mmCIF file of C-alpha atoms and ligand atoms in Angstrom:
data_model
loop_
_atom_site.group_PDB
_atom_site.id
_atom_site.type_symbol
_atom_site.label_atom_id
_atom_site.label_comp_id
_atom_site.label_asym_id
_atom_site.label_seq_id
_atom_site.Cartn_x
_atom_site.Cartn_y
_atom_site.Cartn_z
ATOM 1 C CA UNK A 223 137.881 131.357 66.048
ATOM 2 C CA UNK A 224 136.918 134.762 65.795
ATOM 3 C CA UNK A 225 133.135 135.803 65.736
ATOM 4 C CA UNK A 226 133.039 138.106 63.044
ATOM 5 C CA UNK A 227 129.677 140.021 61.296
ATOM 6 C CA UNK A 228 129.877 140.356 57.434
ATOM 7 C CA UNK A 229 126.980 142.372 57.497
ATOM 8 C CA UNK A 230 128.141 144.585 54.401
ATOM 9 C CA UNK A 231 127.951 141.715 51.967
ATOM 10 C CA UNK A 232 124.686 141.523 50.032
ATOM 11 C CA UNK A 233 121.992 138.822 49.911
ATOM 12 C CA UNK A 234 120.601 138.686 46.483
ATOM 13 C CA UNK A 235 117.567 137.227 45.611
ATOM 14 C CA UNK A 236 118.118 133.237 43.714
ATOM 15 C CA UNK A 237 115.253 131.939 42.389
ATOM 16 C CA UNK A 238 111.695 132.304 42.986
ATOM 17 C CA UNK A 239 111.333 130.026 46.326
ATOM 18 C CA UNK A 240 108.359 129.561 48.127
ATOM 19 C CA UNK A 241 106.601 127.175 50.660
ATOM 20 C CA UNK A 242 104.762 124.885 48.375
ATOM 21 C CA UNK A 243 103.231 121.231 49.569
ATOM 22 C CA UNK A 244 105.910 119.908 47.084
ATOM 23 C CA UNK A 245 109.273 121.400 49.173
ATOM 24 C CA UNK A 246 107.506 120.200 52.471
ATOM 25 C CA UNK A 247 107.102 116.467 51.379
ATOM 26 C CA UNK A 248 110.794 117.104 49.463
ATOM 27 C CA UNK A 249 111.733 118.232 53.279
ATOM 28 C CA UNK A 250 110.257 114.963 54.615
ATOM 29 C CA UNK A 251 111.634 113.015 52.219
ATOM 30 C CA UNK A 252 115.303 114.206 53.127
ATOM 31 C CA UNK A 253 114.798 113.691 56.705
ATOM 32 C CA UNK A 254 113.331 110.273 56.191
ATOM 33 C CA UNK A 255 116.225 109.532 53.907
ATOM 34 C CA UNK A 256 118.806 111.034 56.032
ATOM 35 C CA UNK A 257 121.306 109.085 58.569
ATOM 36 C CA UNK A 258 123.008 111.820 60.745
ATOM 37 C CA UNK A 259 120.965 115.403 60.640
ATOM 38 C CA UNK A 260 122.601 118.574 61.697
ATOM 39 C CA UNK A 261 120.424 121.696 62.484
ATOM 40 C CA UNK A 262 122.238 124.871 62.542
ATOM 41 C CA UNK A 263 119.691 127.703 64.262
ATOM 42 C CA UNK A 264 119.337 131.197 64.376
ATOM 43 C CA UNK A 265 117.386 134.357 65.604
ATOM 44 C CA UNK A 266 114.465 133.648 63.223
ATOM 45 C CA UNK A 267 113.618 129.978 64.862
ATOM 46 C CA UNK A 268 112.864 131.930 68.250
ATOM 47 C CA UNK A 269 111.346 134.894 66.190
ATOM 48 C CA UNK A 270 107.212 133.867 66.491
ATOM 49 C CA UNK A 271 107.834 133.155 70.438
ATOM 50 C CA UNK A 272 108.386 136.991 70.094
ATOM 51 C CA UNK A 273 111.888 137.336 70.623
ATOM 52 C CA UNK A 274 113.115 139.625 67.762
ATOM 53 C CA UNK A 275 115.804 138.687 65.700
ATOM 54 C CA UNK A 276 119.005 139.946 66.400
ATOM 55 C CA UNK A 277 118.724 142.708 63.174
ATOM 56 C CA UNK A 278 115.254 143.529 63.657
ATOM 57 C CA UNK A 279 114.456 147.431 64.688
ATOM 58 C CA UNK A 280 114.065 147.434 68.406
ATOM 59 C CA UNK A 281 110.918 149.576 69.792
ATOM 60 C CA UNK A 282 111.321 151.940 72.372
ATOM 61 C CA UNK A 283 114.414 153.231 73.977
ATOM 62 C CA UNK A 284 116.638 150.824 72.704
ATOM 63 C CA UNK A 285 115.318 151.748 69.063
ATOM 64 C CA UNK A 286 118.425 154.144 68.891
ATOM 65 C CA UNK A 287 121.504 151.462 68.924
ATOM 66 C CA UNK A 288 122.698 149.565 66.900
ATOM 67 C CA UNK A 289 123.245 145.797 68.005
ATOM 68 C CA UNK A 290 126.303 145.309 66.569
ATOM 69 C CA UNK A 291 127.964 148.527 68.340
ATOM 70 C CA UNK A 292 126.219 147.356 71.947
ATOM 71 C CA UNK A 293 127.769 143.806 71.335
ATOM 72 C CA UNK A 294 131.419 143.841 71.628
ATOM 73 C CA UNK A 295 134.112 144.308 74.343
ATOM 74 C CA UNK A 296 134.923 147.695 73.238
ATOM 75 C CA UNK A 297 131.059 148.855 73.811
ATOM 76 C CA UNK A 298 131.078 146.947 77.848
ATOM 77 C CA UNK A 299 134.427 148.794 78.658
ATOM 78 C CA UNK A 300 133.603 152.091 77.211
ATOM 79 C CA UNK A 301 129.779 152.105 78.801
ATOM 80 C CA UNK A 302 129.172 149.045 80.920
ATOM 81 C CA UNK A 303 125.848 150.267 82.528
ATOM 82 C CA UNK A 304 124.786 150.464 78.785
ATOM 83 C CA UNK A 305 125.562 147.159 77.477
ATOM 84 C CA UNK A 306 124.561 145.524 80.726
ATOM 85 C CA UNK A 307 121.571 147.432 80.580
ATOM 86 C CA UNK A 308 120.469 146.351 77.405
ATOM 87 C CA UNK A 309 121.090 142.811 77.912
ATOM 88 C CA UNK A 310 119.031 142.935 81.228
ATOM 89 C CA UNK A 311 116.694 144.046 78.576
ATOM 90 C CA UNK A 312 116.759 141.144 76.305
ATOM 91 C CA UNK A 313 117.487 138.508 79.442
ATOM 92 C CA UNK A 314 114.119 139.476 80.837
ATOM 93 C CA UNK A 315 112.631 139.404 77.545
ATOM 94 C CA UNK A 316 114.445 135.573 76.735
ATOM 95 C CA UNK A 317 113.253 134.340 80.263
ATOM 96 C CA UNK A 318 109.393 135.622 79.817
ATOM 97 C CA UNK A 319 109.181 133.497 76.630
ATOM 98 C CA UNK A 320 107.741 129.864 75.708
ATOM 99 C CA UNK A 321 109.103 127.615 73.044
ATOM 100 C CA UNK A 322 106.937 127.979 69.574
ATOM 101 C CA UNK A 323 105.614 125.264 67.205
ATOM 102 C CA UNK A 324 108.570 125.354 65.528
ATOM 103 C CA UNK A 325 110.950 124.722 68.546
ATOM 104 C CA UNK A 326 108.251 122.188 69.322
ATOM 105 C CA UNK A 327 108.352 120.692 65.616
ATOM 106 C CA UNK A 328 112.304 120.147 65.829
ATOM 107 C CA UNK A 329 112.183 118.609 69.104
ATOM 108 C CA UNK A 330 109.818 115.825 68.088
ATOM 109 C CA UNK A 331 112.266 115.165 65.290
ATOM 110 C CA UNK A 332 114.383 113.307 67.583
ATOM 111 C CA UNK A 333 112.083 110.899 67.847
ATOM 112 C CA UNK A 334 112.475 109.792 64.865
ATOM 113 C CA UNK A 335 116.559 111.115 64.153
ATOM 114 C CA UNK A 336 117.793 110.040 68.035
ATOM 115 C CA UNK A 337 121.352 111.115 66.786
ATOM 116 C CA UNK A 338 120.253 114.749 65.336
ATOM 117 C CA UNK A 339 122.255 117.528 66.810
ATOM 118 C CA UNK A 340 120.631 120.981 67.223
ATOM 119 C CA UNK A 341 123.533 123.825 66.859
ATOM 120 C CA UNK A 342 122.410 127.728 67.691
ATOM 121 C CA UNK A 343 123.561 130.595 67.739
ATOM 122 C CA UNK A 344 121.117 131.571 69.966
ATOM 123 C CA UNK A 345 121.512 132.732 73.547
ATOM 124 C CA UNK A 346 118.024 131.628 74.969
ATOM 125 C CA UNK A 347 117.178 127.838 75.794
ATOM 126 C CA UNK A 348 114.199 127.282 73.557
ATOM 127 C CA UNK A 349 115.342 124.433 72.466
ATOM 128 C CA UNK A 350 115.981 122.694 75.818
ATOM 129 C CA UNK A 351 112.739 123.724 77.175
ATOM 130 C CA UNK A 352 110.985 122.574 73.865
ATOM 131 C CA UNK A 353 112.600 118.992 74.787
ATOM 132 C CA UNK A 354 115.507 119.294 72.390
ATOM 133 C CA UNK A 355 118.223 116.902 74.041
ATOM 134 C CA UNK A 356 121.574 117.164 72.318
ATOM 135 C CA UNK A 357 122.155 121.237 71.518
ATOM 136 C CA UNK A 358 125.037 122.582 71.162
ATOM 137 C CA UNK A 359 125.745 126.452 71.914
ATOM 138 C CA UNK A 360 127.828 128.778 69.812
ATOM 139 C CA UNK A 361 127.658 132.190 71.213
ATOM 140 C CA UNK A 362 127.007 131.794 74.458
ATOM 141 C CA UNK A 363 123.744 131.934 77.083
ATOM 142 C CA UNK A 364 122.052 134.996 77.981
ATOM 143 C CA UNK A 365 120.661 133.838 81.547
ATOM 144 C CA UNK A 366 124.609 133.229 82.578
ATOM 145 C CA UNK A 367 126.676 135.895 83.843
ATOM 146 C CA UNK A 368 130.078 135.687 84.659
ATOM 147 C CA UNK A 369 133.397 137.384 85.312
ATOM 148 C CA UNK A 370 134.910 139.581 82.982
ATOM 149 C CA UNK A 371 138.588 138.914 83.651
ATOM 150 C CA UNK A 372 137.663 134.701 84.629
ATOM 151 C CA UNK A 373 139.382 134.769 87.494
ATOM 152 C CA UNK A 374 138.706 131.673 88.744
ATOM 153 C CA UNK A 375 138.818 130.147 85.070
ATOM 154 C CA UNK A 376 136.827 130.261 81.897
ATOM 155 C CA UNK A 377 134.189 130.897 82.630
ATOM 156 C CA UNK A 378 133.839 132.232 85.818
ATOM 157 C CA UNK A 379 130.090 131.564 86.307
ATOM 158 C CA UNK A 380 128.142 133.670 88.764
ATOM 159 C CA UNK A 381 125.313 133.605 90.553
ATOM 160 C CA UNK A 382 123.507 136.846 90.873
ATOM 161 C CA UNK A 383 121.195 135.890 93.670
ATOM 162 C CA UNK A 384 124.169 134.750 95.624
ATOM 163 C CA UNK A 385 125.046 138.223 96.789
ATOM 164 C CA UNK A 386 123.966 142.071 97.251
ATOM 165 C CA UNK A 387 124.203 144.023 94.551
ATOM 166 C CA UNK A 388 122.382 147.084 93.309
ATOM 167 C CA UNK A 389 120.250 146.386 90.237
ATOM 168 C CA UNK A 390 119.835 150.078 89.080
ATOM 169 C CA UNK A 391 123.735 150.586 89.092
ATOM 170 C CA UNK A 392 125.236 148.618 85.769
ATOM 171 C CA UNK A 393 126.807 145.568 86.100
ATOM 172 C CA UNK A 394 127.739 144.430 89.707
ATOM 173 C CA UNK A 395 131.284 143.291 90.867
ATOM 174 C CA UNK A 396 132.967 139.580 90.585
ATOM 175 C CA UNK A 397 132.783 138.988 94.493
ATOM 176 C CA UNK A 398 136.380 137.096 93.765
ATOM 177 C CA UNK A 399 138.192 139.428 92.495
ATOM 178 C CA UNK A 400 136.357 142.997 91.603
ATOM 179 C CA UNK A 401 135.999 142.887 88.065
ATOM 180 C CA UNK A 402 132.618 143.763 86.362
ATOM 181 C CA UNK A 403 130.436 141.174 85.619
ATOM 182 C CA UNK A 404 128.782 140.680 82.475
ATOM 183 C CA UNK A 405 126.821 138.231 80.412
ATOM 184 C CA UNK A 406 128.244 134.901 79.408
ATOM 185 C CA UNK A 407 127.602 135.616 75.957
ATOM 186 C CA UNK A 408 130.050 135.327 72.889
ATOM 187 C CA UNK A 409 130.679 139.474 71.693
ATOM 188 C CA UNK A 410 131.691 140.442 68.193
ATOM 189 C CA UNK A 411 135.803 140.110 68.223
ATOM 190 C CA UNK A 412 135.529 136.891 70.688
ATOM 191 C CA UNK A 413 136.596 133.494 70.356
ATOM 192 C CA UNK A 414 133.632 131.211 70.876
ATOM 193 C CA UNK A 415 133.586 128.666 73.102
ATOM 194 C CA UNK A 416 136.638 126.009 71.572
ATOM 195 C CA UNK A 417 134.848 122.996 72.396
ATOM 196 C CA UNK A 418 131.478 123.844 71.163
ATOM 197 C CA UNK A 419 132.934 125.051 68.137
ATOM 198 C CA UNK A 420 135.033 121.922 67.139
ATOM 199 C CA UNK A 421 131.826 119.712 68.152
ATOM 200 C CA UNK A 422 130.016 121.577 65.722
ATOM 201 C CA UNK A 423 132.459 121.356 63.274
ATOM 202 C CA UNK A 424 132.654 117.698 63.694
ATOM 203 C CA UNK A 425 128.686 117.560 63.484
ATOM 204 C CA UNK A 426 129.056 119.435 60.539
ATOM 205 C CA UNK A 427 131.555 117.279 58.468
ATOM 206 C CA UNK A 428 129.465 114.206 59.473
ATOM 207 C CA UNK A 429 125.655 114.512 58.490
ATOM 208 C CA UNK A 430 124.184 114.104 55.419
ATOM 209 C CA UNK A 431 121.751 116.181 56.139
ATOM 210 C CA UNK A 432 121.583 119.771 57.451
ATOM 211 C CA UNK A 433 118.580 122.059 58.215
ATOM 212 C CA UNK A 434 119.301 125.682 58.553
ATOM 213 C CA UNK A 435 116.883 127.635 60.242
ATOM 214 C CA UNK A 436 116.388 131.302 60.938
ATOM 215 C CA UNK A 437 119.977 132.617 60.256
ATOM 216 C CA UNK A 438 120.815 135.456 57.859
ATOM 217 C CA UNK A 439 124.067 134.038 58.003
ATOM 218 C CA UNK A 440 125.959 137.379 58.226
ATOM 219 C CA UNK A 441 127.904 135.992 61.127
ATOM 220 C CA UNK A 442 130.891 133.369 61.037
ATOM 221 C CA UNK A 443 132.186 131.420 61.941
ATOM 222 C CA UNK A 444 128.801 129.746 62.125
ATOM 223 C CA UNK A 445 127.746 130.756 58.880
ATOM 224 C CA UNK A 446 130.807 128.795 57.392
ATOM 225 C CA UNK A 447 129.013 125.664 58.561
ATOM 226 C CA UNK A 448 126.746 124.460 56.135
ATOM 227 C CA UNK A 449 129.099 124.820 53.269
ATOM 228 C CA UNK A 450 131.302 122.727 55.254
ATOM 229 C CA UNK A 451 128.930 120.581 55.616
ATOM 230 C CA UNK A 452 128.263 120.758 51.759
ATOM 231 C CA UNK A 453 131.208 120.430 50.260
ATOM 232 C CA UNK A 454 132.936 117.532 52.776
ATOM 233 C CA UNK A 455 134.274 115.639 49.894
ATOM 234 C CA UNK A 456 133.304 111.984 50.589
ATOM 235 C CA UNK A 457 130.058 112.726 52.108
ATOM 236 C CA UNK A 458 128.880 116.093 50.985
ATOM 237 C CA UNK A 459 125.748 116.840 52.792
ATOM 238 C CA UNK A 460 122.183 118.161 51.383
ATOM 239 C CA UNK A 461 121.203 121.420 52.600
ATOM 240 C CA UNK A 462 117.574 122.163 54.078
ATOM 241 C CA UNK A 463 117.066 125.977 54.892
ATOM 242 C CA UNK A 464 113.857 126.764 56.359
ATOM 243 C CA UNK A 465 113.883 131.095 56.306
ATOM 244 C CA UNK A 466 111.176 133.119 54.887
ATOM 245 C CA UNK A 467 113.886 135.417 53.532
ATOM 246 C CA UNK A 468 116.695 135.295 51.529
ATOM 247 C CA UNK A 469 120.056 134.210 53.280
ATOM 248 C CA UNK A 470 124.036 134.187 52.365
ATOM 249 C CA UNK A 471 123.247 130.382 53.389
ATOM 250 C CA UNK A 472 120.249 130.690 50.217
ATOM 251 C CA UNK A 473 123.091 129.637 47.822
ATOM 252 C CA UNK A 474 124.171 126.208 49.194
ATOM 253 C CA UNK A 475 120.448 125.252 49.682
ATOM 254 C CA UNK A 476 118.925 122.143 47.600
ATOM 255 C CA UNK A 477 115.784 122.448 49.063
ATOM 256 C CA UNK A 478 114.674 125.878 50.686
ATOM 257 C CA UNK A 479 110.784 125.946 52.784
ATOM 258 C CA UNK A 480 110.616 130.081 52.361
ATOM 259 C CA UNK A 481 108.229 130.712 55.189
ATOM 260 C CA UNK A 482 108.262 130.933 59.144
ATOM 261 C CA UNK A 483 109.757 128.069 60.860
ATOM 262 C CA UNK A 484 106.859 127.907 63.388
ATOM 263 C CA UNK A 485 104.382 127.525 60.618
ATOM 264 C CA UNK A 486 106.499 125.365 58.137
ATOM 265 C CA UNK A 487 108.235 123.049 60.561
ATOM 266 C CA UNK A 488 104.765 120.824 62.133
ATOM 267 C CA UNK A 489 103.787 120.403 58.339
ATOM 268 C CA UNK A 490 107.074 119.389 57.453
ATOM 269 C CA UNK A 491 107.649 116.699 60.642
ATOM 270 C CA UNK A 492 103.489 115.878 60.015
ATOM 271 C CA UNK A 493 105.101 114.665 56.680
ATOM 272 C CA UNK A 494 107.536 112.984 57.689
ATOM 273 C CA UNK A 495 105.507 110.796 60.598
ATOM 274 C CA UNK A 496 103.567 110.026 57.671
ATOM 275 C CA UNK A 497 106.492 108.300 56.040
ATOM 276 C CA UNK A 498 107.712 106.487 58.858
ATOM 277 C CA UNK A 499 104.444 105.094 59.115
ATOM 278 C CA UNK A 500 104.314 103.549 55.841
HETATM 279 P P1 OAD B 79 119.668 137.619 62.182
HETATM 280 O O1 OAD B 79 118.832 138.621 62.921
HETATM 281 O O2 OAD B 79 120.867 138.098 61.452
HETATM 282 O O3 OAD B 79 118.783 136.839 61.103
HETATM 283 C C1 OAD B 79 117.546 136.276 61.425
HETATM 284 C C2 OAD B 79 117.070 135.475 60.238
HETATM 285 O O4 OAD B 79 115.842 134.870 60.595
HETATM 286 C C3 OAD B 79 116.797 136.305 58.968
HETATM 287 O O5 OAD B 79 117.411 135.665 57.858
HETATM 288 C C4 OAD B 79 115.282 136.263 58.834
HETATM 289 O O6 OAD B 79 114.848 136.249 57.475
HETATM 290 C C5 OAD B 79 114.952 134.935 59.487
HETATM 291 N N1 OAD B 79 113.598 134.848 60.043
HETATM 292 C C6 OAD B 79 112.802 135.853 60.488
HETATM 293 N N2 OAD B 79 111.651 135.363 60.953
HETATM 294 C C7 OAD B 79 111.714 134.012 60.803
HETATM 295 C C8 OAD B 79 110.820 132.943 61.116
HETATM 296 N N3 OAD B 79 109.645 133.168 61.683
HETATM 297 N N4 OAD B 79 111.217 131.687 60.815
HETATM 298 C C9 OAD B 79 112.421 131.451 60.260
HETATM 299 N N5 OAD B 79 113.285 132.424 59.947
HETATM 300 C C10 OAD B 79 112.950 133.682 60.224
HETATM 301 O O7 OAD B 79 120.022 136.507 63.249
HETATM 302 P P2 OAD B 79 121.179 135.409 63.224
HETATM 303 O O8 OAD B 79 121.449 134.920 61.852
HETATM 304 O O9 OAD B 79 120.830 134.404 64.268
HETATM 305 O O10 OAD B 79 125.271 136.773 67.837
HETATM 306 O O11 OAD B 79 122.406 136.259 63.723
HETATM 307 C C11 OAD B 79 123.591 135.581 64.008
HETATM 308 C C12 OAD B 79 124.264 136.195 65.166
HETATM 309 O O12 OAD B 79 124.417 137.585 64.914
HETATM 310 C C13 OAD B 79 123.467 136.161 66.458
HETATM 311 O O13 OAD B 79 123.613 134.947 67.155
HETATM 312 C C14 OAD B 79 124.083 137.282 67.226
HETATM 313 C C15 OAD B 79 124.518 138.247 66.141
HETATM 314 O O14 OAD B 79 125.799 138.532 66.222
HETATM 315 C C16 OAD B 79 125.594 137.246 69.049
HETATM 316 O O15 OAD B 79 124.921 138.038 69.688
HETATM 317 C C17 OAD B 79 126.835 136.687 69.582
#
């Protein structure tokens, strides 16, 4: 499957939602009530540990270009030093950050959900570092690099402290085979990773519950998720979407939390150690 941005559609406004006491214990309730919880994540979850979200305005010199034209195959070949530059940019940036209440939040819902499965779209490993234990990665992770061409097989992982290379110079060369390395992260056009994709799909069909978190879901395939997970005919799951915004995912919602996931989250797992106490 093809990553592909629908970033021309429109997100209208539904409703007047808001983060009240009443959606937070309604958010409880559905994780107490729920067997099998998917969470689908995106930029916004990792947005207060100040990583910006993949649409947000970047400052400074990368304020001129556009992420979706710096993100694709087309972009590496035609300027590698550019794209590689830029996500040397945002690699530093993922590896100087910490986990934020909300990863924190998610994580300790495991304790109480041992089979919930975390699926991001995110590149960084908040989640893992938070103590999430079973995530699964759509597009990719921005620490890895690896060989363009995959020489040795997809992917061809490599280790850029395992040779000399110089760092002001674009991307250095596979030491197999010559070809330029770049990040092992999923690029607009790409197929994301098959087996990561069918496990989420799987995920998807199976829970009763999913919590959708921080995604403007403008991208698919993962944005296709929750209304597969919706509309799965003998066990259509309830939606949770946690997003101070409105979202294409806004629609298949029953209950929506419209505020920051790092605020919202710890009052909504609070609640819900209150229930399993009783
Ligand atoms: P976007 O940047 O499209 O959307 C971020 C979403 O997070 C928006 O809906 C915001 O309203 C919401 N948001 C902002 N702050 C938040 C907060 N504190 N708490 C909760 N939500 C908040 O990012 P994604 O939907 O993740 O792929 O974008 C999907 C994919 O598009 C990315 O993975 C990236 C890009 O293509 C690749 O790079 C492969």
């Amino acid at each position: 499957m093809l990553l592909y941005d629908t970033t021309e559609c429109s997100i209208e406004r539904i409703g007047n939602l808001i983060m009240t006491d009443s959606n937070i214990k309604q958010a409880a309730e559905a994780i107490h009530n729920a067997t099998k919880i998917a969470v689908l994540t995106g930029a916004g979850v990792s947005k207060e540990s100040g990583v910006p979200t993949f649409r947000d305005a970047l400052d400074g010199l990368w304020a001129k270009y556009n992420p979706e034209e710096l993100a694709t195959p087309m972009a590496f070949k035609a300027n590698p030093k550019l794209v590689w530059d830029w996500y040397q940019f945002r690699r530093e940036l993922a590896g100087s950050v910490k986990p934020n209440p909300g990863h924190v939040a998610l994580a300790e819902l495991h304790k109480y959900n041992p089979g919930m499965v975390v699926i991001t779209q995110n590149v960084d490993d908040l989640h893992e570092q938070a103590g999430s234990r079973k995530v699964i990665h759509l597009h990719g992770n921005i620490a890895e690099s690896k060989c363009y061409d995959n020489c040795q097989g997809t992917p061809t992982l490599i280790d850029l402290d395992s040779f000399e290379w110089d760092r002001d110079d674009g991307p250095p060369a596979c030491p197999h085979c010559g070809a330029n390395v770049r990040p092992n992260v999923v690029w607009f056009h790409e197929m994301l990773p098959e087996d990561n994709l069918s496990l989420a799909y799987s995920v998807s069909l199976q829970c009763d519950l999913m919590i959708v978190i921080g995604t403007s879901g403008l991208v698919t395939p993962a944005a296709t998720l929750p209304k597969i997970a919706k509309e799965t005919e003998d066990n259509p799951a309830k939606i949770l979407e946690i997003n101070p915004d409105y979202s294409m995912i806004t629609r298949y919602a029953d209950i929506k939390i419209e505020a920051p996931s790092g605020e919202s989250l710890p009052k909504v797992v609070a609640e819900v150690a209150k229930l399993r106490a009783n």
